[in-house]
Amino acid sequence: MQFDKPATTNPIDRLTAVGRPIRRIDGELKTSGRAKYAYEWHDPDIRYAYGYPVGSSIAKGRIISMDTSAAKKAPGVIAVVTAPEIGERKKGEHNIARLFGGNVVQHYHQAVAVVVAETFEQARAAAALVKVEYDEENGVYDLAQAKGSAIKPDDSQQPDTAVGDFDAAFKSAAVRLDETYMTPDQSQAMMEPHSSIAAWDGDEVSVWTSSQMIDWWRTDLATTLDIDKEKIHLMSPFIGGGFGAKLFLRADAVLAALGARAAGRPVKVALPRPFVANNTTHRPATIQRIRIGAERDGKITAIAHESWSGNLPDGPLEIAVNQTRLLYAGANRMTSMRLATLDLPEGNSMRAPGEAPGLMALEIAMDEMAEKLDMDPIEFRILNDTQVDPENPDRPFSHRDLIGCLKLGAERFGWKGRGTPGARRDGNWLIGQGMAAAFRNNLLVPSGARVRLGKDGVVIVETDMTDIGTGSYTIIAQTAAEMLGVPLAKVAVHLGDSRFPVSSGSGGQFGGNCSTSGVYAACVKLREAVAKKLDLNSQDVSFENGEVRSGNRSVPLSEAAGPEGITVEDKIQWGKLSETHQQSTFGAHFVEVGVDRATGETRIRRMLAVCAAGRILNPITARSQVIGAMTMGAGAALSEELVVDTRRGFFVNHDLAGYEVPVHADIPRQEVIFMDETDPISSPMKAKGIGELGICGVSAAISNAIYDATGVRVRDYPVTLDKLIGGLPDVA
């Protein structure tokens, strides 16, 4: 199905299943422990072996020699596979660093060997016996130090943008802001570490793994193993969190496959927790300079956003200026990004890449500018709203209601407006309120599905779409139920298998909208097949209560399916609507904090998010996505930072004891409001993404609230008490 015209009335609009607050259909499996995650697949008739990785103890250099003799003699050891023995391998399309093979070390904890043994404990003990001699090279590990050597990337990656004459407009502006903001390296810190099981059958391999993008992994694993893609069967039906860290093939799958081939048995590999930070990916640190010029009445006349980030050679930028290109009006504009070469582990996608760290800076800058103008921060944002792409005014937004989010949020939150920082108190606590706009682009990815109608009237949906805890099973079931007029109990959803049609996968908050659109396309084809079989006009039939109806004729779906059933397959493909219209999601975050006036300890008292993201396919799962994102934003604001050892080139706090994430008790009250809207230009579902919008702007709202409480403006995240305590009001 080609989606190249705005959606009109269609079966989804009935909203008998779609849009309903239906609890997760996979929830019982998960809460009862019957949902099998990657490492948990177990066949009692199979003797599994266990692999344990050996990580490089240097960040840059070469392997000179490796002594595995003691490891091979250790109890229970079956095989030891080393990177030098395997030799240099082709790198997958989506990988920056080489995952395994060869003598070159690109980053700390790069896998240099895997030890396979009868038990996990034996493999771990033997891995400690592997001795590696390196030729260590000097590396660069500090973004601030490397900033001066940062370069402009190829325009195909991210070009600079310029509209009007920023320099002249900024120089002549009545009110100006010029500040620098810094965000640190951050870890996805998902509950489930990267884990895989591999089993060979001749020259074919089956891999149970934890992957957000089945087809990407399968393709890149084939490249790395140097085998035909069709000889790989990849399965990932349940994933214990990813947040971008499992978008791309990781070392666990490669080590499991190579270890299993060497051992002649199925092998399980789970990366130890320190490897999650140093061996996989993380959100790169940024240094961002923002300049805003405005007239006395608050109208922005000049806005510029420059960002610096670092990565391994050929790695991507952290695209922190994206939202600034689209969020606020201003005739004279400029954005640019520069990339420094760092010898740290790979920097790549983490929930809302680009917008999350970019809004951490931009929405503080907007707050600071509002203060300079003596305006309420909400009024300042409303004044500078735009209904068209500011860099291309001929290109309107498909649907944009940022103003509605701001106004409704202010009303529901009880926004008190700007006061004197440090004036509100509750005992020893300094009380402050902060807000920020939320923005995240709506991305479109082709997505396929296979739908089967059985003789029992049960609808089976198969797609390689993944569920990373987001509710994919449920919204896909709701889509099929709506399209075919059957109760949810009559729909079975099978996900995460490379033998199924290729889907959008889970990432970039495109998964929900795109995968359900793919199922929609397949269901349209199935409706047409049923109508043709019954000799009915597909345009005149309706599917309701398990029946196909046309005029006075009514046929049960089970009868229409016949003894053989009906199977169809289709996918959604996107036309040029995303080129003619800017598709984005919007929101507003409001936060109230308390800051201890003696210690600087910050406590979040309450949070509110108002989101405008097209049709909400399931309010329960969507709310869970937003409150989870809000919580991640709170961590980014107050505690999360991968601390870099700039001498040795690794992240020091590489476990969940040292990398501090928020817990339930840290945020006593969270509220989410969804604007009642649809976006027919986005998809036949008239939906957009929601999973990443919830983190965008949260950290700035918290920082702005801390400023309101204390009068201390921190521009270097996270906002820890040591950055506050010297500027707190005197204790009376």
XYZ file of C-alpha atoms in Angstrom:
732
model
C 0.000 0.000 0.000
C 1.298 3.404 -0.978
C 0.306 6.174 1.411
C 0.528 9.289 -0.705
C -2.721 11.121 0.075
C -4.068 12.289 3.449
C -6.193 9.635 5.124
C -9.954 10.006 4.879
C -12.584 8.131 6.896
C -11.531 4.505 7.239
C -12.331 1.507 9.491
C -9.854 2.658 12.160
C -12.077 5.683 12.834
C -14.733 3.449 14.419
C -12.539 3.293 17.532
C -14.114 0.130 18.898
C -10.661 -1.315 19.635
C -8.103 1.288 18.539
C -7.839 4.219 20.931
C -9.225 2.190 23.822
C -7.344 1.823 27.138
C -6.761 -1.901 26.722
C -4.272 -3.565 29.024
C -1.282 -5.274 27.463
C -2.178 -8.626 25.946
C 1.334 -9.838 26.807
C 1.148 -8.558 30.370
C 0.168 -11.889 31.914
C 3.079 -13.635 30.230
C 5.497 -11.060 31.602
C 4.139 -10.889 35.141
C 3.996 -14.690 35.393
C 7.515 -15.161 34.046
C 6.349 -17.057 30.973
C 7.587 -14.466 28.486
C 10.922 -15.778 27.238
C 13.639 -13.133 26.955
C 16.796 -13.778 24.959
C 18.925 -15.474 27.617
C 15.967 -17.450 28.998
C 15.224 -19.642 25.992
C 15.776 -23.178 27.227
C 15.187 -26.621 25.776
C 15.740 -29.362 28.375
C 17.001 -31.688 25.632
C 19.818 -29.294 24.657
C 23.136 -29.032 26.498
C 23.839 -25.299 26.428
C 27.327 -23.956 26.896
C 28.084 -20.484 28.225
C 30.286 -17.801 26.774
C 31.967 -15.027 28.727
C 33.656 -12.125 26.930
C 37.128 -10.786 27.539
C 37.249 -7.027 27.087
C 40.197 -4.884 26.160
C 41.875 -3.202 29.117
C 43.095 -0.359 26.929
C 41.135 2.188 24.923
C 43.374 2.454 21.873
C 46.181 0.381 20.404
C 46.926 -3.093 19.114
C 47.021 -6.613 20.468
C 50.610 -7.894 20.414
C 50.010 -11.332 21.872
C 47.374 -13.344 23.704
C 48.045 -16.279 26.023
C 44.994 -18.533 26.376
C 46.792 -21.654 27.607
C 45.675 -21.341 31.224
C 42.101 -20.576 30.208
C 41.930 -23.630 27.947
C 43.083 -25.884 30.818
C 40.561 -24.446 33.282
C 37.702 -26.668 34.489
C 34.788 -26.987 32.107
C 36.294 -24.978 29.256
C 35.203 -26.123 25.809
C 36.681 -23.462 23.534
C 38.416 -20.107 23.523
C 37.864 -17.878 20.498
C 40.139 -14.863 20.103
C 39.906 -11.791 17.913
C 43.385 -12.262 16.371
C 42.574 -15.885 15.447
C 39.261 -14.914 13.869
C 40.984 -12.177 11.929
C 39.660 -8.897 10.671
C 35.991 -9.063 9.718
C 33.804 -6.872 7.558
C 31.899 -4.323 9.578
C 28.122 -4.219 9.421
C 26.480 -1.239 7.733
C 25.108 0.089 11.014
C 28.190 -0.497 13.164
C 30.775 2.186 13.867
C 33.306 0.105 15.803
C 34.295 -3.398 14.791
C 32.506 -5.790 17.110
C 35.071 -8.615 17.039
C 38.077 -9.731 15.053
C 41.576 -8.543 14.265
C 44.322 -6.938 16.323
C 43.204 -3.291 16.415
C 41.641 -1.930 19.611
C 39.312 1.031 19.040
C 37.810 1.468 22.512
C 37.893 0.197 26.076
C 36.121 -3.137 26.727
C 36.146 -3.996 23.041
C 35.699 -7.770 22.911
C 39.049 -9.468 22.276
C 38.073 -13.048 23.173
C 35.196 -15.216 24.328
C 35.636 -18.229 26.591
C 33.047 -21.025 26.273
C 32.542 -23.454 29.144
C 30.002 -25.864 30.592
C 28.715 -23.301 33.109
C 28.577 -19.543 33.311
C 30.786 -19.543 36.402
C 33.439 -21.672 34.727
C 33.465 -19.420 31.678
C 33.791 -16.314 33.818
C 36.647 -17.782 35.890
C 38.519 -18.932 32.807
C 38.075 -15.577 31.063
C 40.036 -13.990 33.916
C 42.986 -16.255 33.003
C 43.373 -14.913 29.476
C 46.496 -12.768 29.286
C 46.723 -10.060 26.651
C 49.743 -7.907 25.810
C 48.980 -4.601 24.086
C 50.829 -1.858 22.282
C 48.903 1.034 23.785
C 48.517 4.325 21.918
C 47.637 7.742 23.224
C 44.000 8.628 22.716
C 41.714 11.641 23.051
C 38.921 11.234 25.585
C 37.853 14.757 26.549
C 35.337 16.599 24.351
C 36.318 19.992 25.737
C 39.944 19.269 24.842
C 39.031 18.010 21.368
C 36.514 20.752 20.567
C 39.103 22.910 18.807
C 39.907 20.136 16.323
C 36.270 19.291 15.580
C 35.385 19.302 11.897
C 32.349 19.940 9.770
C 31.004 16.549 8.691
C 30.058 15.713 5.164
C 26.852 17.502 4.186
C 25.208 14.164 3.486
C 25.257 13.535 7.235
C 24.020 16.890 8.562
C 24.548 20.165 6.700
C 24.735 23.570 8.346
C 21.658 25.725 7.798
C 21.307 29.493 7.396
C 18.299 31.706 6.670
C 18.515 35.479 6.454
C 21.447 37.310 8.033
C 21.862 36.029 11.563
C 24.999 38.004 12.454
C 23.489 41.366 11.513
C 20.132 40.626 13.122
C 21.715 39.413 16.350
C 24.024 42.427 16.548
C 21.114 44.833 16.150
C 18.677 43.003 18.443
C 17.323 44.970 21.387
C 17.738 42.009 23.757
C 20.378 39.320 23.352
C 21.392 36.014 24.904
C 24.670 34.206 24.272
C 25.287 31.188 26.501
C 26.967 27.779 26.399
C 25.410 24.600 27.773
C 26.907 21.167 28.323
C 25.329 17.720 28.452
C 27.325 14.632 29.534
C 27.715 11.150 28.115
C 24.739 9.045 29.189
C 23.939 5.332 29.254
C 20.706 3.661 28.163
C 20.967 1.516 31.328
C 18.179 -0.871 30.347
C 17.268 -3.690 32.739
C 18.115 -6.526 30.345
C 21.767 -6.593 29.271
C 22.621 -7.445 25.673
C 22.141 -11.220 25.455
C 22.109 -13.890 22.756
C 21.911 -17.645 22.254
C 23.277 -19.138 19.048
C 22.827 -22.654 17.695
C 24.241 -23.970 14.412
C 22.643 -26.601 12.203
C 25.169 -27.290 9.497
C 25.934 -23.948 7.875
C 22.790 -22.275 9.216
C 22.523 -20.490 12.559
C 19.573 -19.638 14.773
C 20.027 -16.722 17.137
C 17.749 -15.787 20.010
C 18.682 -12.256 20.913
C 17.535 -8.882 22.235
C 17.167 -6.667 19.177
C 15.050 -3.635 18.397
C 15.571 -4.008 14.627
C 15.459 -7.614 13.426
C 16.359 -7.079 9.768
C 19.204 -4.661 10.513
C 20.750 -7.175 12.928
C 20.301 -10.108 10.596
C 21.874 -8.257 7.676
C 24.865 -7.026 9.664
C 25.382 -10.380 11.384
C 25.550 -12.010 7.951
C 28.190 -9.472 6.934
C 30.256 -10.055 10.080
C 30.033 -13.857 9.906
C 30.532 -13.774 6.123
C 27.557 -16.018 5.407
C 24.367 -15.653 3.395
C 21.657 -13.673 5.165
C 19.143 -16.434 4.392
C 21.151 -18.819 6.552
C 20.422 -16.770 9.686
C 17.217 -17.142 11.674
C 16.921 -14.328 14.206
C 14.328 -14.305 17.006
C 13.586 -11.570 19.520
C 9.959 -11.760 20.690
C 10.505 -10.051 24.060
C 13.055 -7.355 24.917
C 13.826 -6.056 28.373
C 14.432 -2.465 27.320
C 16.629 -0.954 24.668
C 16.293 2.852 24.416
C 18.441 2.748 21.272
C 21.236 0.554 22.641
C 19.795 -2.456 20.784
C 19.068 -0.759 17.469
C 22.241 -2.147 15.936
C 23.996 -5.508 16.037
C 26.122 -5.823 19.163
C 28.993 -8.077 20.190
C 26.910 -10.575 22.193
C 25.289 -12.005 19.039
C 28.634 -12.253 17.228
C 30.371 -13.883 20.197
C 27.511 -16.351 20.690
C 27.595 -17.368 17.013
C 31.372 -17.742 16.842
C 31.500 -19.443 20.237
C 28.784 -21.913 19.263
C 30.571 -22.783 16.037
C 33.825 -23.407 17.893
C 32.162 -25.396 20.672
C 29.868 -27.415 18.429
C 27.016 -26.660 20.821
C 24.473 -23.916 21.425
C 26.065 -21.096 23.403
C 24.574 -18.393 25.612
C 26.322 -15.018 25.946
C 25.185 -12.110 28.109
C 27.356 -9.019 28.266
C 28.376 -8.201 31.842
C 26.917 -4.918 33.051
C 30.169 -2.901 32.628
C 30.192 -3.961 28.974
C 26.788 -2.336 28.448
C 28.378 1.063 29.019
C 31.796 0.542 27.437
C 31.303 -2.180 24.823
C 27.972 -1.098 23.305
C 26.719 2.455 22.739
C 25.861 5.573 24.699
C 24.504 9.086 24.213
C 27.498 11.314 23.406
C 28.293 14.436 25.398
C 27.641 17.818 23.796
C 28.814 21.407 24.099
C 26.131 23.758 22.780
C 26.231 27.488 22.157
C 22.862 29.223 21.768
C 22.330 32.832 20.758
C 18.932 34.501 20.650
C 18.104 38.063 19.702
C 14.657 39.615 20.156
C 12.748 42.878 20.033
C 11.584 44.435 23.297
C 8.122 42.953 22.734
C 9.630 39.432 22.771
C 9.549 38.624 19.074
C 12.623 36.595 18.125
C 14.560 38.168 15.261
C 17.707 36.017 15.377
C 18.393 32.523 16.649
C 21.511 30.359 16.328
C 22.399 26.977 17.729
C 25.870 25.462 17.432
C 26.748 22.052 18.822
C 29.930 20.009 19.268
C 30.007 16.285 19.975
C 32.577 13.520 19.644
C 32.752 9.987 18.314
C 34.982 7.315 16.879
C 36.149 7.889 13.297
C 33.204 7.723 10.859
C 30.761 7.918 13.743
C 27.616 10.065 13.623
C 26.950 13.421 15.219
C 24.650 13.981 18.154
C 22.176 16.064 16.130
C 21.366 18.459 18.965
C 20.276 21.389 16.776
C 17.387 19.602 15.030
C 14.583 21.032 17.149
C 15.957 24.576 16.890
C 15.486 24.439 13.133
C 11.741 23.912 13.579
C 10.429 24.833 17.011
C 10.311 28.659 17.082
C 9.864 31.430 14.542
C 12.599 33.901 13.669
C 13.505 35.424 10.334
C 17.290 35.158 10.750
C 18.597 31.726 11.701
C 21.713 29.609 11.771
C 22.545 26.095 12.961
C 25.747 24.099 12.753
C 27.276 20.944 14.198
C 30.887 19.881 14.476
C 32.331 16.467 15.225
C 35.500 15.731 17.156
C 37.305 12.400 16.984
C 37.296 10.716 20.397
C 38.596 7.293 21.321
C 35.704 6.553 23.654
C 33.204 3.752 23.064
C 30.720 4.258 20.256
C 28.323 7.188 20.561
C 24.950 6.529 19.020
C 21.186 6.614 19.488
C 19.644 6.921 22.913
C 15.989 7.777 23.445
C 15.193 10.892 21.362
C 18.699 11.315 19.925
C 19.242 14.935 19.009
C 16.131 16.467 20.513
C 16.654 15.198 24.061
C 20.093 16.822 24.608
C 19.251 19.706 22.262
C 16.189 20.700 24.266
C 18.189 20.375 27.485
C 19.985 23.481 26.219
C 17.426 25.298 24.070
C 14.659 25.305 26.654
C 16.931 26.764 29.342
C 17.981 29.409 26.845
C 14.337 30.245 26.134
C 13.723 30.565 29.877
C 16.737 32.833 30.285
C 15.634 34.962 27.354
C 12.116 35.307 28.781
C 13.650 36.575 32.006
C 15.734 39.142 30.130
C 12.530 40.327 28.426
C 10.605 40.321 31.712
C 8.064 37.984 30.120
C 6.348 34.846 31.356
C 8.136 31.853 29.746
C 4.863 30.510 28.369
C 3.876 33.830 26.826
C 7.330 34.097 25.228
C 6.964 30.694 23.597
C 3.417 31.361 22.410
C 4.483 34.663 20.862
C 7.123 32.857 18.813
C 5.033 29.911 17.688
C 4.982 29.080 13.984
C 2.681 26.984 11.815
C 5.277 26.606 9.050
C 8.843 25.342 8.837
C 10.847 28.478 9.776
C 13.615 27.535 7.344
C 11.113 26.874 4.547
C 7.927 28.914 5.088
C 6.208 27.287 2.092
C 6.190 23.990 3.985
C 3.460 23.901 6.660
C 3.281 21.571 9.642
C 0.857 18.701 9.097
C -0.652 19.457 12.503
C 0.851 21.563 15.282
C -0.759 22.487 18.576
C 2.116 23.567 20.778
C 0.057 26.525 21.995
C -2.747 24.216 23.073
C -0.282 22.092 25.057
C 1.191 25.152 26.769
C -2.170 26.675 27.714
C -3.783 23.444 28.894
C -0.674 22.490 30.837
C -0.498 25.850 32.579
C -4.155 25.565 33.591
C -3.972 21.978 34.840
C -0.628 22.422 36.597
C -1.554 25.655 38.324
C 1.253 27.650 36.718
C 2.020 30.623 38.950
C 4.048 32.551 36.427
C 7.429 34.102 36.984
C 8.158 35.313 40.481
C 11.274 36.199 42.419
C 13.619 33.184 42.489
C 13.985 31.762 45.980
C 10.863 33.493 47.296
C 8.597 30.449 47.822
C 9.366 28.212 50.779
C 7.943 25.184 52.535
C 9.855 24.737 55.764
C 13.484 24.055 54.810
C 12.584 23.601 51.166
C 12.893 26.261 48.497
C 10.009 25.695 46.059
C 10.213 26.359 42.329
C 8.239 25.749 39.181
C 9.630 25.252 35.709
C 8.342 24.447 32.258
C 9.651 23.626 28.807
C 8.299 22.860 25.372
C 8.591 19.334 23.967
C 9.336 18.522 20.345
C 10.207 15.382 18.418
C 9.996 14.708 14.704
C 7.601 12.109 13.292
C 9.657 9.611 11.297
C 8.241 7.276 8.657
C 9.733 3.848 7.883
C 8.250 1.180 5.571
C 6.669 -1.686 7.489
C 5.246 -5.043 6.404
C 2.957 -7.662 7.901
C 1.322 -11.002 7.105
C -2.282 -11.584 8.208
C -4.010 -14.962 8.275
C -7.727 -15.600 8.707
C -8.283 -19.158 9.926
C -11.289 -21.404 9.582
C -11.968 -20.814 13.282
C -12.290 -17.080 12.661
C -9.010 -16.318 14.455
C -6.834 -13.605 12.923
C -3.082 -14.218 13.124
C -0.696 -11.308 12.559
C 2.972 -11.962 11.805
C 5.591 -9.239 11.488
C 9.198 -8.949 12.600
C 8.234 -5.875 14.630
C 9.666 -5.905 18.165
C 8.226 -5.020 21.553
C 10.783 -3.323 23.809
C 8.210 -2.889 26.566
C 6.252 -0.329 24.571
C 3.053 -2.288 23.944
C 3.588 -3.318 20.308
C 1.723 -6.599 20.776
C -1.330 -4.785 22.056
C -1.646 -1.944 19.552
C -1.051 -4.335 16.645
C -3.793 -6.596 17.982
C -6.086 -3.589 18.370
C -5.412 -2.586 14.756
C -6.244 -6.034 13.373
C -9.336 -6.314 15.577
C -10.581 -2.928 14.387
C -9.963 -3.634 10.722
C -11.586 -7.073 10.701
C -14.351 -6.496 13.222
C -13.368 -9.204 15.673
C -12.868 -9.118 19.450
C -9.317 -8.876 20.723
C -9.539 -12.466 21.961
C -9.785 -13.546 18.326
C -6.443 -11.962 17.384
C -3.048 -13.627 17.854
C 0.082 -11.501 17.338
C 3.490 -13.025 16.590
C 6.483 -10.668 16.603
C 10.263 -10.567 16.498
C 11.088 -13.337 14.020
C 13.154 -12.860 10.874
C 10.899 -15.318 9.024
C 8.098 -12.767 9.234
C 7.726 -9.758 6.896
C 10.176 -6.939 7.574
C 8.679 -4.196 9.734
C 9.751 -0.739 10.768
C 11.203 -2.121 13.976
C 11.298 -0.233 17.264
C 13.153 3.061 17.397
C 12.864 6.777 16.830
C 9.264 6.636 18.127
C 8.300 5.483 14.618
C 7.500 1.893 15.628
C 3.927 2.298 16.828
C 2.620 4.403 13.953
C 4.529 2.615 11.197
C 4.056 -0.984 12.321
C 0.315 -0.567 12.846
C 0.106 1.116 9.433
C 1.781 -1.961 7.960
C -0.785 -4.173 9.667
C -3.513 -1.833 8.403
C -2.228 -2.308 4.840
C -2.246 -6.103 5.178
C -5.733 -6.038 6.707
C -7.030 -3.926 3.799
C -5.698 -6.608 1.464
C -7.340 -9.324 3.565
C -10.668 -7.476 3.507
C -10.421 -7.324 -0.277
C -9.598 -11.043 -0.480
C -12.583 -11.959 1.704
C -14.917 -9.757 -0.321
C -13.666 -11.265 -3.574
C -14.122 -14.791 -2.277
C -17.707 -13.983 -1.267
C -18.329 -12.144 -4.552
C -18.938 -8.854 -2.752
C -17.859 -5.316 -3.573
C -14.979 -4.604 -1.194
C -16.026 -0.948 -1.048
C -19.499 -1.834 0.265
C -18.697 -4.457 2.885
C -18.320 -3.966 6.605
C -16.569 -6.203 9.101
C -18.372 -6.248 12.440
C -18.887 -8.690 15.306
C -16.986 -11.447 13.539
C -19.032 -11.161 10.382
C -18.754 -9.779 6.857
C -21.819 -7.733 5.982
C -23.126 -6.264 2.758
C -26.698 -5.072 2.483
C -28.913 -7.818 3.918
C -26.227 -10.449 3.583
C -24.122 -11.490 6.566
C -21.413 -14.182 6.563
C -19.352 -15.308 9.585
C -15.634 -14.738 9.091
C -14.937 -18.384 9.830
C -17.193 -19.391 6.930
C -15.581 -16.786 4.678
C -12.140 -18.187 5.501
C -13.111 -21.674 4.382
C -11.243 -24.822 5.421
C -7.908 -23.565 4.041
C -8.101 -20.064 5.494
C -6.858 -16.931 3.759
C -3.334 -15.490 4.031
C -2.207 -12.133 2.660
C 0.870 -9.962 2.990
C 1.448 -6.270 2.373
C 3.424 -3.316 3.623
C 2.996 0.407 4.046
C 5.173 2.560 1.840
C 5.327 6.292 2.219
C 4.780 8.858 -0.506
C 5.858 12.485 -0.490
C 3.587 13.849 2.245
C 6.557 14.083 4.596
C 8.249 16.301 2.023
C 5.302 18.631 1.439
C 4.437 18.851 5.150
C 6.667 18.944 8.226
C 5.510 16.158 10.543
C 6.373 16.613 14.203
C 5.013 15.948 17.672
C 4.683 18.587 20.376
C 4.196 18.909 24.082
C 4.739 20.888 27.242
C 6.373 19.781 30.482
C 5.696 21.319 33.886
C 7.661 20.499 37.033
C 7.636 21.562 40.664
C 10.734 20.952 42.761
C 11.906 21.479 46.288
C 15.556 22.309 46.992
C 16.897 21.966 50.516
C 18.128 25.443 51.399
C 21.022 24.088 53.465
C 22.291 21.119 51.421
C 21.121 21.815 47.878
C 19.371 18.440 47.679
C 16.706 18.573 44.959
C 13.437 16.692 45.135
C 10.855 16.555 42.375
C 7.420 17.115 43.885
C 5.212 16.732 40.817
C 5.398 16.557 37.031
C 2.900 17.097 34.223
C 3.253 16.360 30.508
C 0.775 17.501 27.869
C 1.344 15.766 24.516
C 0.037 16.416 21.012
C 1.000 13.399 18.921
C -1.899 12.544 16.648
C -4.281 9.728 17.505
C -3.316 7.905 20.667
C -3.626 4.217 19.790
C -3.808 3.026 23.391
C -3.920 5.544 26.264
C -2.579 3.031 28.798
C 0.544 1.985 26.916
C 1.083 5.543 25.648
C 0.904 6.923 29.192
C 3.432 4.316 30.326
C 5.761 5.433 27.556
C 5.478 9.076 28.549
C 5.945 8.613 32.299
C 8.944 6.378 31.599
C 10.383 9.076 29.356
C 9.669 11.758 31.954
C 11.552 9.646 34.491
C 14.538 9.330 32.149
C 14.450 13.094 31.700
C 14.561 13.498 35.460
C 17.632 11.290 35.606
C 19.322 13.295 32.864
C 18.603 16.489 34.778
C 19.712 15.423 38.237
C 21.977 12.372 38.310
C 22.875 10.619 35.051
C 26.420 11.046 33.797
C 28.914 8.545 32.455
C 32.083 9.828 34.092
C 35.047 9.650 31.729
C 38.493 8.671 32.935
C 40.315 11.045 30.596
C 43.654 9.310 31.235
C 42.608 5.738 30.385
C 39.605 6.399 28.156
C 36.721 4.551 29.783
C 33.501 5.205 31.663
C 34.240 4.755 35.338
C 30.697 4.327 36.683
C 29.804 1.517 34.311
C 27.209 -0.339 36.391
C 23.853 0.353 38.016
C 25.523 1.036 41.358
C 27.555 3.951 40.008
C 25.317 5.145 37.178
C 22.404 6.562 39.110
C 18.929 6.397 37.568
C 15.703 7.583 39.205
C 13.422 5.202 41.076
C 9.721 5.384 41.949
C 10.291 7.169 45.236
C 12.115 10.016 43.481
C 8.958 11.248 41.717
C 5.807 10.988 43.832
C 3.378 12.350 41.246
C 3.323 12.213 37.448
C 0.386 13.199 35.257
C 0.008 12.849 31.490
C -2.585 14.547 29.275
C -3.052 13.699 25.600
C -4.522 16.313 23.313
C -7.559 15.029 21.405
C -6.305 15.154 17.832
C -5.610 13.178 14.684
C -3.113 13.759 11.884
C -4.424 12.349 8.582
C -1.256 13.441 6.784
C 0.888 11.196 8.986
C -0.573 7.755 8.237
C -3.806 5.802 7.739
C -3.808 5.389 11.527
C -3.731 9.217 11.822
C -1.250 8.676 14.659
C 2.316 9.805 15.308
C 5.037 8.729 17.705
C 4.854 9.247 21.471
C 7.627 7.195 23.125
C 10.394 9.792 22.825
C 8.381 13.002 23.011
C 7.995 12.394 26.731
C 11.713 12.888 27.456
C 12.134 15.964 25.253
C 12.306 19.124 27.354
C 11.910 17.407 30.733
C 15.452 18.084 31.931
C 15.210 21.778 31.045
C 11.873 22.084 32.848
C 13.528 20.655 35.962
C 16.540 22.934 35.621
C 14.252 25.936 35.149
C 12.315 24.915 38.263
C 15.556 24.692 40.247
C 16.458 28.199 39.118
C 13.022 29.428 40.176
C 13.548 27.820 43.579
C 17.110 28.985 44.200
C 18.149 31.716 41.783
C 21.089 29.503 40.724
C 21.343 28.934 36.982
C 23.220 25.735 36.088
C 24.118 25.204 32.442
C 26.176 22.045 32.913
C 24.167 18.851 33.398
C 23.471 17.039 35.624
C 22.319 19.654 38.137
C 23.928 18.114 41.204
C 23.973 19.728 44.631
C 27.663 20.686 44.413
C 26.718 23.045 41.558
C 23.989 24.633 43.682
C 25.241 24.825 47.212
C 27.567 27.793 46.769
C 24.804 29.981 45.345
C 21.893 29.115 47.614
C 20.177 31.891 49.577
C 21.594 32.370 53.048
C 19.999 30.159 55.662
C 18.109 32.434 58.047
